[in-house]
Amino acid sequence: MRRGVREYRRVAKALNKFGFLNEGTRACLRHRIRVGSDGGREIHFDLGQLCTNSAGISILNALSSQIGNTFYRDCLIESLIRLEHHEKQKIERMERDEDESSDRQNRLLQQAVFPLVSQLVDLKSGAHDRVHEVDHGSDRVFVQIDEFLNKQTIFVTSNQEIDSACEVEVGESDELRKCTFHASILAAATRLFDAIRVETPLHSSRAVVLVGHGVGGGIALVLGALLHSASFDVRNVVMVGSPSVVGTITERVVNGINPMRVVIAGDPLPNASLIATDGVPLEHVGEVLTLEDVQIETSFERFSLEHYAALLESLDTPLSYCEGEMSERPSGTPFRKAAVLDNEFVSPL
């Protein structure tokens, strides 16, 4: 009975909030509690939902008008409870459908990214057929041209290492005003930007996708921004297990390159805290597809590019997806950009 009194007070408070509390509804609630305490039922409806529902409003108006006998008012309360139960079931169905739809979207994204990562594995292992290679010491770029689809895919690898224990310098490019990046990453991307326009058949008439792993992913991000500033049609930048390299960046640039991150949960490199010399932490940009680090039969080193490829290949890998958002800075407004990969565009070559 004490529980019924608490429920009465809760519902009465909600009725009062929405303007339906009077002697008529109070009497109905007291009667309902008596029936509930004898019959094992409770008043449990959410008036916040029902007061925005046309049927719920009609029932509450009838209750508050104090018309009819006790049996009639009790039937109205019963109708209110059934309506609330129906609304709850509808919301649960919608949430289940949304979860299933999200899972399908994640799997489509997984299947779109896997061919790119798999091809990057092949290129890194020495399969360089039908690609144009630019080798700059620790950094290499492979440019693959597809004339049929009018696209060009740029794969970036790097042997550079990131030291998260030390503060890092940030730099700004003349081509990218109001954007700052990890200085050594910016320098590598600038060298490759100049080289690929001279040493490969890269052309602004074809769309561009960039892919990189680890530090190579950070270089791919800055390289994509430089290409965008040179009027290239950059469709996506896919960063696989890459560190944070962004000091500041404009919304226009992010919208122009549509970055996306693929991360294995627990990978230390993407989670490394890199601090600029001015004390401001470097940040990530782009949406995040997170792969759960499940036990798979593999001899690959954990968090290696091959490990990422193996998890992306398996349809049993648990996935989660979230929209990335840079923290607010005094000089700008936070932004979000949906990372939508065109399945036709990133199909296997």
C-alpha positions as semicolon CSV with decimal commas, in nm:
position;residue;x (nm);y (nm);z (nm)
1;M;0,000;0,000;0,000
2;R;0,291;0,235;0,079
3;R;0,421;0,182;-0,274
4;G;0,078;0,272;-0,409
5;V;0,082;0,597;-0,211
6;R;0,418;0,690;-0,358
7;E;0,283;0,616;-0,704
8;Y;-0,025;0,827;-0,631
9;R;0,192;1,123;-0,534
10;R;0,408;1,083;-0,843
11;V;0,112;1,068;-1,082
12;A;-0,071;1,348;-0,901
13;K;0,235;1,570;-0,931
14;A;0,253;1,497;-1,305
15;L;-0,121;1,564;-1,346
16;N;-0,079;1,897;-1,173
17;K;0,215;1,987;-1,396
18;F;0,003;1,934;-1,708
19;G;-0,307;2,100;-1,563
20;F;-0,524;1,788;-1,518
21;L;-0,528;1,761;-1,139
22;N;-0,859;1,823;-0,967
23;E;-1,095;1,639;-0,730
24;G;-1,217;1,416;-1,012
25;T;-0,875;1,285;-1,107
26;R;-0,771;1,262;-0,739
27;A;-1,072;1,044;-0,662
28;C;-0,999;0,822;-0,962
29;L;-0,636;0,781;-0,858
30;R;-0,732;0,693;-0,499
31;H;-0,981;0,437;-0,627
32;R;-0,727;0,294;-0,870
33;I;-0,474;0,250;-0,588
34;R;-0,732;0,059;-0,382
35;V;-0,808;-0,171;-0,675
36;G;-0,435;-0,208;-0,745
37;S;-0,346;-0,298;-0,387
38;D;-0,611;-0,572;-0,388
39;G;-0,556;-0,695;-0,743
40;G;-0,180;-0,676;-0,760
41;R;-0,168;-0,398;-1,019
42;E;-0,004;-0,060;-0,996
43;I;-0,045;0,278;-1,155
44;H;0,268;0,302;-1,366
45;F;0,183;0,523;-1,663
46;D;0,409;0,803;-1,782
47;L;0,194;1,114;-1,800
48;G;0,473;1,304;-1,973
49;Q;0,417;1,078;-2,275
50;L;0,040;1,067;-2,252
51;C;-0,008;1,443;-2,218
52;T;0,145;1,487;-2,563
53;N;-0,074;1,211;-2,710
54;S;-0,415;1,311;-2,846
55;A;-0,587;0,998;-2,709
56;G;-0,420;1,047;-2,370
57;I;-0,530;1,411;-2,359
58;S;-0,890;1,310;-2,437
59;I;-0,896;1,057;-2,153
60;L;-0,740;1,304;-1,907
61;N;-0,990;1,573;-2,009
62;A;-1,273;1,326;-1,943
63;L;-1,126;1,239;-1,604
64;S;-1,076;1,601;-1,503
65;S;-1,435;1,690;-1,602
66;Q;-1,559;1,467;-1,313
67;I;-1,842;1,319;-1,517
68;G;-1,974;0,963;-1,485
69;N;-1,980;0,719;-1,198
70;T;-1,690;0,541;-1,030
71;F;-1,704;0,248;-1,273
72;Y;-1,685;0,482;-1,572
73;R;-1,390;0,674;-1,429
74;D;-1,216;0,346;-1,342
75;C;-1,254;0,235;-1,704
76;L;-1,095;0,561;-1,814
77;I;-0,797;0,496;-1,585
78;E;-0,771;0,143;-1,725
79;S;-0,775;0,286;-2,079
80;L;-0,501;0,527;-1,980
81;I;-0,285;0,241;-1,851
82;R;-0,342;0,037;-2,169
83;L;-0,262;0,338;-2,385
84;E;0,061;0,397;-2,195
85;H;0,154;0,027;-2,233
86;H;0,090;0,052;-2,607
87;E;0,305;0,367;-2,635
88;K;0,589;0,200;-2,445
89;Q;0,579;-0,101;-2,676
90;K;0,584;0,130;-2,979
91;I;0,889;0,315;-2,847
92;E;1,066;-0,015;-2,772
93;R;0,993;-0,136;-3,126
94;M;1,129;0,187;-3,270
95;E;1,444;0,159;-3,059
96;R;1,495;-0,203;-3,170
97;D;1,447;-0,103;-3,534
98;E;1,693;0,184;-3,489
99;D;1,951;-0,049;-3,331
100;E;1,911;-0,300;-3,615
101;S;1,937;-0,023;-3,873
102;S;2,251;0,113;-3,702
103;D;2,408;-0,231;-3,704
104;R;2,334;-0,270;-4,077
105;Q;2,488;0,071;-4,145
106;N;2,798;-0,025;-3,944
107;R;2,835;-0,349;-4,139
108;L;2,802;-0,166;-4,470
109;L;3,069;0,078;-4,357
110;Q;3,289;-0,214;-4,247
111;Q;3,253;-0,381;-4,588
112;A;3,332;-0,052;-4,764
113;V;3,648;0,012;-4,560
114;F;3,787;-0,343;-4,564
115;P;3,897;-0,348;-4,936
116;L;4,094;-0,028;-4,881
117;V;4,271;-0,158;-4,571
118;S;4,333;-0,495;-4,736
119;Q;4,490;-0,326;-5,037
120;L;4,707;-0,114;-4,808
121;V;4,831;-0,438;-4,648
122;D;4,922;-0,574;-4,993
123;L;5,103;-0,256;-5,093
124;K;5,296;-0,247;-4,768
125;S;5,406;-0,608;-4,825
126;G;5,541;-0,533;-5,173
127;A;5,251;-0,588;-5,416
128;H;5,298;-0,271;-5,621
129;D;5,131;-0,368;-5,948
130;R;4,939;-0,093;-6,128
131;V;5,035;0,177;-5,878
132;H;5,264;0,477;-5,884
133;E;5,501;0,484;-5,587
134;V;5,665;0,787;-5,430
135;D;5,929;0,702;-5,169
136;H;6,046;0,975;-4,933
137;G;6,258;0,789;-4,680
138;S;6,035;0,690;-4,390
139;D;5,719;0,795;-4,578
140;R;5,578;0,634;-4,889
141;V;5,276;0,704;-5,105
142;F;5,108;0,474;-5,356
143;V;4,874;0,632;-5,610
144;Q;4,632;0,407;-5,795
145;I;4,438;0,546;-6,088
146;D;4,104;0,406;-6,202
147;E;4,008;0,570;-6,528
148;F;3,684;0,372;-6,556
149;L;3,546;0,508;-6,225
150;N;3,736;0,835;-6,269
151;K;3,897;0,808;-5,928
152;Q;4,238;0,794;-5,770
153;T;4,319;0,628;-5,440
154;I;4,620;0,743;-5,239
155;F;4,767;0,499;-4,987
156;V;5,009;0,639;-4,728
157;T;5,253;0,443;-4,513
158;S;5,508;0,578;-4,266
159;N;5,778;0,446;-4,035
160;Q;5,780;0,763;-3,826
161;E;5,721;0,719;-3,455
162;I;5,520;0,942;-3,224
163;D;5,658;1,021;-2,879
164;S;5,368;1,106;-2,650
165;A;5,601;1,177;-2,358
166;C;5,724;1,507;-2,505
167;E;5,543;1,821;-2,610
168;V;5,516;1,853;-2,987
169;E;5,559;2,146;-3,220
170;V;5,265;2,251;-3,434
171;G;5,292;2,420;-3,770
172;E;5,075;2,604;-4,022
173;S;5,083;2,577;-4,398
174;D;5,046;2,868;-4,637
175;E;4,784;2,663;-4,822
176;L;4,581;2,599;-4,506
177;R;4,510;2,921;-4,323
178;K;4,377;2,895;-3,966
179;C;4,475;2,527;-3,955
180;T;4,761;2,391;-3,746
181;F;4,896;2,036;-3,734
182;H;5,168;1,828;-3,573
183;A;5,477;1,991;-3,729
184;S;5,660;1,676;-3,844
185;I;5,336;1,532;-3,988
186;L;5,269;1,860;-4,171
187;A;5,624;1,863;-4,309
188;A;5,594;1,504;-4,436
189;A;5,254;1,572;-4,593
190;T;5,383;1,888;-4,762
191;R;5,679;1,701;-4,916
192;L;5,449;1,426;-5,043
193;F;5,197;1,683;-5,169
194;D;5,464;1,845;-5,386
195;A;5,605;1,508;-5,500
196;I;5,287;1,328;-5,607
197;R;5,174;1,618;-5,826
198;V;5,503;1,596;-6,016
199;E;5,591;1,224;-6,004
200;T;5,246;1,065;-6,053
201;P;4,954;1,118;-6,293
202;L;4,740;1,260;-6,010
203;H;4,489;1,503;-6,156
204;S;4,222;1,729;-6,008
205;S;3,964;1,604;-6,262
206;R;3,942;1,270;-6,076
207;A;3,794;1,216;-5,730
208;V;4,032;1,122;-5,449
209;V;4,022;0,883;-5,152
210;L;4,315;0,873;-4,909
211;V;4,397;0,583;-4,676
212;G;4,669;0,555;-4,415
213;H;4,760;0,349;-4,109
214;G;4,919;0,480;-3,789
215;V;5,127;0,790;-3,854
216;G;5,050;0,734;-4,223
217;G;4,686;0,806;-4,142
218;G;4,782;1,140;-3,986
219;I;4,986;1,225;-4,296
220;A;4,689;1,121;-4,514
221;L;4,464;1,362;-4,322
222;V;4,695;1,660;-4,377
223;L;4,767;1,554;-4,736
224;G;4,392;1,538;-4,802
225;A;4,353;1,891;-4,662
226;L;4,634;2,016;-4,888
227;L;4,478;1,848;-5,193
228;H;4,142;2,002;-5,105
229;S;4,304;2,345;-5,089
230;A;4,439;2,278;-5,442
231;S;4,083;2,215;-5,570
232;F;4,101;1,834;-5,573
233;D;3,771;1,653;-5,512
234;V;3,862;1,467;-5,191
235;R;3,579;1,224;-5,113
236;N;3,716;1,059;-4,798
237;V;4,021;1,031;-4,577
238;V;4,029;0,697;-4,393
239;M;4,266;0,687;-4,096
240;V;4,335;0,344;-3,947
241;G;4,466;0,340;-3,591
242;S;4,610;0,691;-3,630
243;P;4,722;0,940;-3,365
244;S;4,579;1,286;-3,307
245;V;4,760;1,540;-3,527
246;V;4,524;1,839;-3,539
247;G;4,585;2,159;-3,344
248;T;4,316;2,372;-3,508
249;I;4,116;2,317;-3,825
250;T;3,830;2,494;-3,997
251;E;3,491;2,342;-4,059
252;R;3,528;2,412;-4,431
253;V;3,835;2,188;-4,452
254;V;3,675;1,904;-4,255
255;N;3,361;1,921;-4,468
256;G;3,581;1,917;-4,777
257;I;3,776;1,600;-4,694
258;N;3,517;1,402;-4,493
259;P;3,759;1,223;-4,255
260;M;3,683;0,892;-4,087
261;R;3,877;0,700;-3,823
262;V;3,890;0,321;-3,776
263;V;4,008;0,225;-3,428
264;I;4,050;-0,101;-3,238
265;A;3,934;-0,050;-2,881
266;G;4,243;-0,028;-2,662
267;D;4,488;0,066;-2,936
268;P;4,737;0,294;-2,756
269;L;4,839;0,507;-3,057
270;P;4,498;0,668;-3,125
271;N;4,456;0,717;-2,750
272;A;4,798;0,875;-2,697
273;S;4,774;1,220;-2,541
274;L;4,980;1,453;-2,758
275;I;5,029;1,802;-2,614
276;A;5,145;2,100;-2,817
277;T;5,412;2,332;-2,683
278;D;5,141;2,587;-2,596
279;G;4,983;2,330;-2,365
280;V;4,682;2,259;-2,590
281;P;4,620;1,889;-2,666
282;L;4,615;1,777;-3,029
283;E;4,284;1,634;-3,138
284;H;4,120;1,389;-3,375
285;V;3,866;1,481;-3,642
286;G;3,614;1,261;-3,816
287;E;3,365;0,996;-3,721
288;V;3,488;0,680;-3,552
289;L;3,422;0,316;-3,640
290;T;3,540;0,121;-3,334
291;L;3,628;-0,247;-3,363
292;E;3,616;-0,457;-3,048
293;D;3,941;-0,646;-2,993
294;V;3,796;-0,997;-3,009
295;Q;4,013;-1,306;-2,999
296;I;4,076;-1,417;-3,355
297;E;4,304;-1,687;-3,492
298;T;4,592;-1,478;-3,618
299;S;4,967;-1,454;-3,592
300;F;4,964;-1,079;-3,656
301;E;5,102;-0,833;-3,407
302;R;4,828;-0,675;-3,201
303;F;4,708;-0,339;-3,339
304;S;4,916;-0,386;-3,654
305;L;4,768;-0,302;-3,994
306;E;4,720;-0,676;-4,054
307;H;4,532;-0,702;-3,724
308;Y;4,298;-0,423;-3,835
309;A;4,243;-0,597;-4,170
310;A;4,162;-0,929;-3,999
311;L;3,903;-0,766;-3,771
312;L;3,747;-0,573;-4,060
313;E;3,725;-0,891;-4,267
314;S;3,530;-1,079;-3,997
315;L;3,157;-1,008;-3,989
316;D;3,155;-1,133;-3,629
317;T;3,364;-0,839;-3,507
318;P;3,156;-0,624;-3,270
319;L;3,130;-0,268;-3,403
320;S;3,026;0,068;-3,273
321;Y;3,003;0,398;-3,455
322;C;2,993;0,749;-3,321
323;E;2,999;1,095;-3,468
324;G;3,328;1,264;-3,390
325;E;3,329;1,616;-3,255
326;M;3,619;1,841;-3,169
327;S;3,597;2,008;-2,833
328;E;3,502;2,372;-2,843
329;R;3,783;2,618;-2,887
330;P;3,773;2,992;-2,814
331;S;3,833;3,070;-3,181
332;G;3,554;2,861;-3,328
333;T;3,244;2,654;-3,299
334;P;3,244;2,276;-3,260
335;F;3,135;2,088;-3,567
336;R;3,030;1,746;-3,676
337;K;3,048;1,592;-4,020
338;A;2,892;1,261;-4,113
339;A;3,144;1,024;-4,265
340;V;2,955;0,866;-4,551
341;L;3,152;0,631;-4,770
342;D;3,014;0,584;-5,119
343;N;3,002;0,205;-5,161
344;E;3,051;0,230;-5,537
345;F;3,340;0,468;-5,496
346;V;3,535;0,253;-5,249
347;S;3,453;-0,079;-5,408
348;P;3,747;-0,315;-5,464
349;L;3,958;-0,209;-5,758
